[in-house]
Short mmCIF file of N, CA and C in Angstrom, two decimals:
data_model
loop_
_atom_site.label_atom_id
_atom_site.label_comp_id
_atom_site.label_asym_id
_atom_site.label_seq_id
_atom_site.Cartn_x
_atom_site.Cartn_y
_atom_site.Cartn_z
N MET A 204 -33.20 19.78 -21.99
CA MET A 204 -32.12 20.85 -21.39
C MET A 204 -30.86 20.75 -22.26
N GLU A 205 -30.58 19.77 -22.89
CA GLU A 205 -29.18 19.53 -23.77
C GLU A 205 -29.50 20.45 -24.63
N LYS A 206 -30.55 20.74 -25.47
CA LYS A 206 -30.06 21.81 -26.73
C LYS A 206 -30.41 23.02 -25.86
N LEU A 207 -30.96 23.34 -24.91
CA LEU A 207 -30.94 24.63 -24.31
C LEU A 207 -29.40 25.10 -23.78
N PHE A 208 -28.92 23.99 -23.22
CA PHE A 208 -27.63 24.07 -22.81
C PHE A 208 -26.52 24.23 -23.85
N ARG A 209 -26.74 23.57 -25.32
CA ARG A 209 -26.31 24.05 -26.13
C ARG A 209 -26.22 25.42 -26.71
N GLU A 210 -27.39 26.07 -26.76
CA GLU A 210 -27.62 27.02 -27.02
C GLU A 210 -27.14 28.26 -26.08
N TRP A 211 -27.33 27.91 -24.96
CA TRP A 211 -26.60 28.99 -23.94
C TRP A 211 -24.98 29.20 -23.95
N LEU A 212 -24.36 27.94 -24.28
CA LEU A 212 -22.90 27.77 -24.53
C LEU A 212 -22.34 28.69 -25.80
N GLU A 213 -23.42 28.63 -26.96
CA GLU A 213 -22.87 29.31 -27.93
C GLU A 213 -23.28 30.80 -27.76
N GLU A 214 -24.35 31.04 -27.10
CA GLU A 214 -24.72 32.54 -26.89
C GLU A 214 -23.87 33.67 -25.75
N THR A 215 -23.70 32.38 -24.87
CA THR A 215 -22.67 33.52 -23.81
C THR A 215 -21.23 33.14 -23.66
N THR A 216 -20.54 32.32 -24.54
CA THR A 216 -19.27 31.63 -24.31
C THR A 216 -18.52 32.07 -25.53
N LYS A 217 -17.29 32.03 -25.53
CA LYS A 217 -16.55 32.38 -26.83
C LYS A 217 -15.96 30.82 -27.07
N LEU A 218 -16.54 29.69 -26.61
CA LEU A 218 -15.98 28.47 -26.95
C LEU A 218 -16.22 28.13 -28.50
N SER A 219 -15.50 27.28 -29.00
CA SER A 219 -15.53 26.89 -30.20
C SER A 219 -16.65 25.76 -30.49
N GLU A 220 -17.02 25.69 -31.53
CA GLU A 220 -18.17 24.74 -31.67
C GLU A 220 -17.62 23.29 -31.08
N SER A 221 -16.42 22.79 -31.40
CA SER A 221 -15.74 21.82 -31.01
C SER A 221 -15.84 21.58 -29.63
N SER A 222 -15.29 22.62 -28.69
CA SER A 222 -15.36 22.58 -27.23
C SER A 222 -16.71 22.44 -26.99
N ILE A 223 -17.92 23.02 -27.50
CA ILE A 223 -19.11 23.09 -27.00
C ILE A 223 -19.64 21.75 -26.99
N GLY A 224 -19.38 20.93 -28.34
CA GLY A 224 -19.47 19.72 -28.65
C GLY A 224 -18.91 18.57 -27.55
N LYS A 225 -17.86 18.84 -27.25
CA LYS A 225 -17.23 18.00 -25.99
C LYS A 225 -17.69 18.16 -24.84
N TYR A 226 -18.33 19.49 -24.44
CA TYR A 226 -18.64 19.54 -23.14
C TYR A 226 -20.16 19.03 -23.15
N ILE A 227 -21.26 19.17 -24.17
CA ILE A 227 -22.35 18.61 -24.24
C ILE A 227 -22.15 16.99 -23.92
N ARG A 228 -21.11 16.26 -24.63
CA ARG A 228 -21.00 14.91 -24.42
C ARG A 228 -20.27 14.54 -23.22
N ALA A 229 -19.51 15.53 -22.56
CA ALA A 229 -19.25 15.19 -21.08
C ALA A 229 -20.34 15.03 -20.28
N ILE A 230 -21.30 15.83 -20.17
CA ILE A 230 -22.62 15.64 -19.55
C ILE A 230 -22.77 14.31 -19.67
N ARG A 231 -23.17 14.04 -20.78
CA ARG A 231 -23.82 12.62 -21.23
C ARG A 231 -22.69 11.56 -20.58
N ALA A 232 -21.66 11.62 -20.80
CA ALA A 232 -20.78 10.56 -20.36
C ALA A 232 -20.74 10.67 -18.61
N ILE A 233 -20.68 11.76 -18.01
CA ILE A 233 -20.94 11.58 -16.48
C ILE A 233 -22.15 11.07 -16.12
N THR A 234 -23.26 11.57 -16.67
CA THR A 234 -24.35 10.80 -16.40
C THR A 234 -24.16 9.13 -16.44
N LYS A 235 -23.87 8.74 -17.77
CA LYS A 235 -23.68 7.40 -17.83
C LYS A 235 -22.94 6.63 -16.78
N ASP A 236 -21.65 7.20 -16.61
CA ASP A 236 -20.73 6.70 -15.69
C ASP A 236 -21.18 6.67 -14.37
N MET A 237 -21.92 7.88 -13.91
CA MET A 237 -22.51 7.87 -12.45
C MET A 237 -23.34 7.40 -12.08
N LEU A 238 -24.30 7.04 -13.08
CA LEU A 238 -25.56 6.05 -12.73
C LEU A 238 -24.93 4.99 -12.61
N ALA A 239 -24.14 4.51 -13.59
CA ALA A 239 -23.61 2.85 -13.45
C ALA A 239 -22.60 2.88 -11.88
N GLU A 240 -22.19 3.94 -11.51
CA GLU A 240 -21.51 3.90 -10.16
C GLU A 240 -22.55 4.04 -8.94
N GLY A 241 -23.89 4.50 -9.55
CA GLY A 241 -25.12 4.52 -8.25
C GLY A 241 -24.65 5.95 -7.29
N VAL A 242 -23.96 6.72 -8.27
CA VAL A 242 -23.66 8.05 -7.37
C VAL A 242 -24.96 8.90 -7.67
N ILE A 243 -25.60 9.04 -8.61
CA ILE A 243 -26.92 9.37 -8.97
C ILE A 243 -27.88 8.80 -9.76
N ASP A 244 -29.23 9.23 -9.63
CA ASP A 244 -30.17 8.54 -10.03
C ASP A 244 -30.87 8.97 -11.05
N LYS A 245 -30.60 9.86 -11.69
CA LYS A 245 -31.08 10.49 -12.92
C LYS A 245 -30.40 11.13 -13.73
N ASP A 246 -30.68 11.42 -15.10
CA ASP A 246 -30.01 12.08 -16.05
C ASP A 246 -29.58 13.26 -15.70
N LEU A 247 -28.31 13.92 -15.79
CA LEU A 247 -28.21 15.39 -15.37
C LEU A 247 -28.75 16.21 -16.27
N TYR A 248 -29.21 15.69 -17.42
CA TYR A 248 -29.84 16.69 -18.43
C TYR A 248 -31.35 16.83 -18.02
N ASN A 249 -31.54 15.90 -17.06
CA ASN A 249 -33.28 16.23 -16.55
C ASN A 249 -33.15 16.92 -15.38
N VAL A 250 -31.97 17.46 -14.93
CA VAL A 250 -31.87 18.54 -13.46
C VAL A 250 -32.26 19.69 -14.18
N THR A 251 -32.99 20.50 -13.33
CA THR A 251 -33.27 21.96 -13.82
C THR A 251 -33.14 22.84 -12.81
N SER A 252 -32.93 22.17 -11.63
CA SER A 252 -32.48 23.22 -10.30
C SER A 252 -31.03 23.21 -10.14
N SER A 253 -30.63 24.59 -10.14
CA SER A 253 -29.00 24.63 -9.89
C SER A 253 -28.74 24.13 -8.61
N ILE A 254 -29.61 24.31 -7.22
CA ILE A 254 -29.32 23.70 -6.02
C ILE A 254 -29.43 22.10 -6.23
N GLU A 255 -30.31 21.50 -7.03
CA GLU A 255 -30.37 19.95 -7.04
C GLU A 255 -28.83 19.69 -7.76
N PHE A 256 -28.57 20.36 -8.82
CA PHE A 256 -27.61 20.07 -9.39
C PHE A 256 -26.36 20.17 -8.63
N ASP A 257 -25.90 21.25 -8.05
CA ASP A 257 -24.71 21.39 -7.22
C ASP A 257 -24.78 20.38 -6.15
N SER A 258 -25.58 19.79 -5.70
CA SER A 258 -25.61 18.87 -4.78
C SER A 258 -25.33 17.39 -5.20
N MET A 259 -25.74 17.30 -6.40
CA MET A 259 -25.32 16.22 -7.36
C MET A 259 -23.68 16.39 -7.98
N LYS A 260 -23.52 17.58 -8.05
CA LYS A 260 -22.22 17.72 -8.42
C LYS A 260 -21.13 17.25 -7.30
N LYS A 261 -21.43 17.67 -6.24
CA LYS A 261 -20.51 17.29 -4.91
C LYS A 261 -20.36 15.76 -4.78
N ASP A 262 -21.62 15.32 -5.16
CA ASP A 262 -21.37 13.50 -5.04
C ASP A 262 -20.59 13.17 -6.18
N ILE A 263 -20.59 13.79 -7.45
CA ILE A 263 -19.87 13.27 -8.56
C ILE A 263 -18.38 13.48 -8.00
N THR A 264 -18.34 14.59 -7.73
CA THR A 264 -16.66 15.21 -7.74
C THR A 264 -16.16 14.37 -6.41
N SER A 265 -16.63 13.68 -5.76
CA SER A 265 -16.09 13.15 -4.36
C SER A 265 -15.88 11.37 -5.01
N ASN A 266 -16.48 10.97 -6.04
CA ASN A 266 -16.15 9.86 -6.73
C ASN A 266 -15.01 9.54 -7.34
N LYS A 267 -14.31 8.60 -7.22
CA LYS A 267 -12.60 8.14 -7.52
C LYS A 267 -13.09 7.79 -8.90
N CYS A 268 -13.88 7.23 -9.45
CA CYS A 268 -14.01 6.99 -10.76
C CYS A 268 -13.92 8.38 -11.70
N PHE A 269 -14.88 9.44 -11.30
CA PHE A 269 -14.75 10.56 -12.09
C PHE A 269 -13.65 11.27 -11.98
N ASN A 270 -13.10 11.11 -10.86
CA ASN A 270 -11.89 12.17 -10.35
C ASN A 270 -10.75 11.57 -11.31
N LEU A 271 -10.65 10.21 -11.54
CA LEU A 271 -9.50 9.30 -12.43
C LEU A 271 -9.84 10.00 -14.03
N LYS A 272 -10.91 9.81 -14.24
CA LYS A 272 -11.42 10.22 -15.72
C LYS A 272 -11.26 11.75 -15.79
N ASP A 273 -11.65 12.58 -15.09
CA ASP A 273 -11.38 13.96 -15.03
C ASP A 273 -9.88 14.52 -15.30
N THR A 274 -9.31 13.66 -14.43
CA THR A 274 -7.53 14.05 -14.40
C THR A 274 -7.20 13.62 -15.90
N LYS A 275 -7.72 12.44 -16.09
CA LYS A 275 -6.96 11.95 -17.82
C LYS A 275 -7.53 12.83 -18.91
N GLY A 276 -8.83 13.51 -18.54
CA GLY A 276 -9.46 14.31 -19.66
C GLY A 276 -9.05 15.77 -19.35
N ASN A 277 -7.98 16.09 -18.79
CA ASN A 277 -7.82 17.44 -18.34
C ASN A 277 -8.83 18.38 -17.88
N ARG A 278 -9.32 17.73 -16.98
CA ARG A 278 -10.46 18.65 -16.05
C ARG A 278 -11.46 18.67 -17.11
N MET A 279 -11.98 18.32 -18.16
CA MET A 279 -12.95 18.54 -19.44
C MET A 279 -14.04 18.13 -18.61
N TYR A 280 -14.24 17.09 -18.03
CA TYR A 280 -15.78 16.85 -17.28
C TYR A 280 -16.04 17.75 -15.92
N SER A 281 -15.12 18.28 -15.20
CA SER A 281 -15.58 19.04 -14.20
C SER A 281 -15.91 20.66 -14.44
N VAL A 282 -14.93 20.80 -15.95
CA VAL A 282 -15.26 22.36 -16.48
C VAL A 282 -16.88 22.00 -17.18
N ALA A 283 -16.88 20.95 -17.88
CA ALA A 283 -18.59 20.90 -18.53
C ALA A 283 -19.39 21.08 -17.14
N MET A 284 -19.27 20.40 -16.18
CA MET A 284 -20.33 20.58 -14.90
C MET A 284 -20.39 22.03 -14.36
N ASN A 285 -19.17 22.70 -14.38
CA ASN A 285 -19.22 24.00 -14.08
C ASN A 285 -20.06 24.99 -15.00
N HIS A 286 -19.79 24.71 -16.36
CA HIS A 286 -20.62 25.22 -17.32
C HIS A 286 -22.23 24.89 -17.17
N TYR A 287 -22.53 23.77 -16.99
CA TYR A 287 -23.79 23.31 -16.92
C TYR A 287 -24.61 23.99 -15.78
N SER A 288 -23.83 24.34 -14.49
CA SER A 288 -24.18 24.66 -13.03
C SER A 288 -24.53 26.36 -13.46
N GLU A 289 -23.67 26.93 -14.16
CA GLU A 289 -24.01 28.40 -14.58
C GLU A 289 -25.16 28.56 -15.63
N PHE A 290 -25.19 27.66 -16.44
CA PHE A 290 -26.20 27.59 -17.32
C PHE A 290 -27.70 27.43 -16.39
N LEU A 291 -27.81 26.67 -15.52
CA LEU A 291 -28.78 26.25 -14.78
C LEU A 291 -29.42 27.74 -13.71
N LYS A 292 -28.12 28.14 -13.25
CA LYS A 292 -28.31 29.43 -12.68
C LYS A 292 -28.88 30.41 -13.16
N SER A 293 -28.57 30.56 -14.34
CA SER A 293 -29.13 31.87 -15.63
C SER A 293 -30.47 31.75 -15.79
N ARG A 294 -31.08 30.54 -15.66
CA ARG A 294 -32.29 30.32 -15.98
C ARG A 294 -33.22 30.58 -14.88
#
């Protein structure tokens, strides 16, 4: 899914290659952190259902660790998840 997400970002947004790379890495970082926190139980790139992802996203955005990192990162992590959610809905 990571490759398909990258292609979708390239084709449907006007984001720079740098921003696309940051969002791709952000989903990986969120997965790593939230697996470690016990908030999720699988890699976000293995989620293919927008309904399932949006449910996981609610749990993630309720997590203090995530919110601290997201604030420090100028909301890049939440924006990356918003893009991933839209990508899944478009499939």
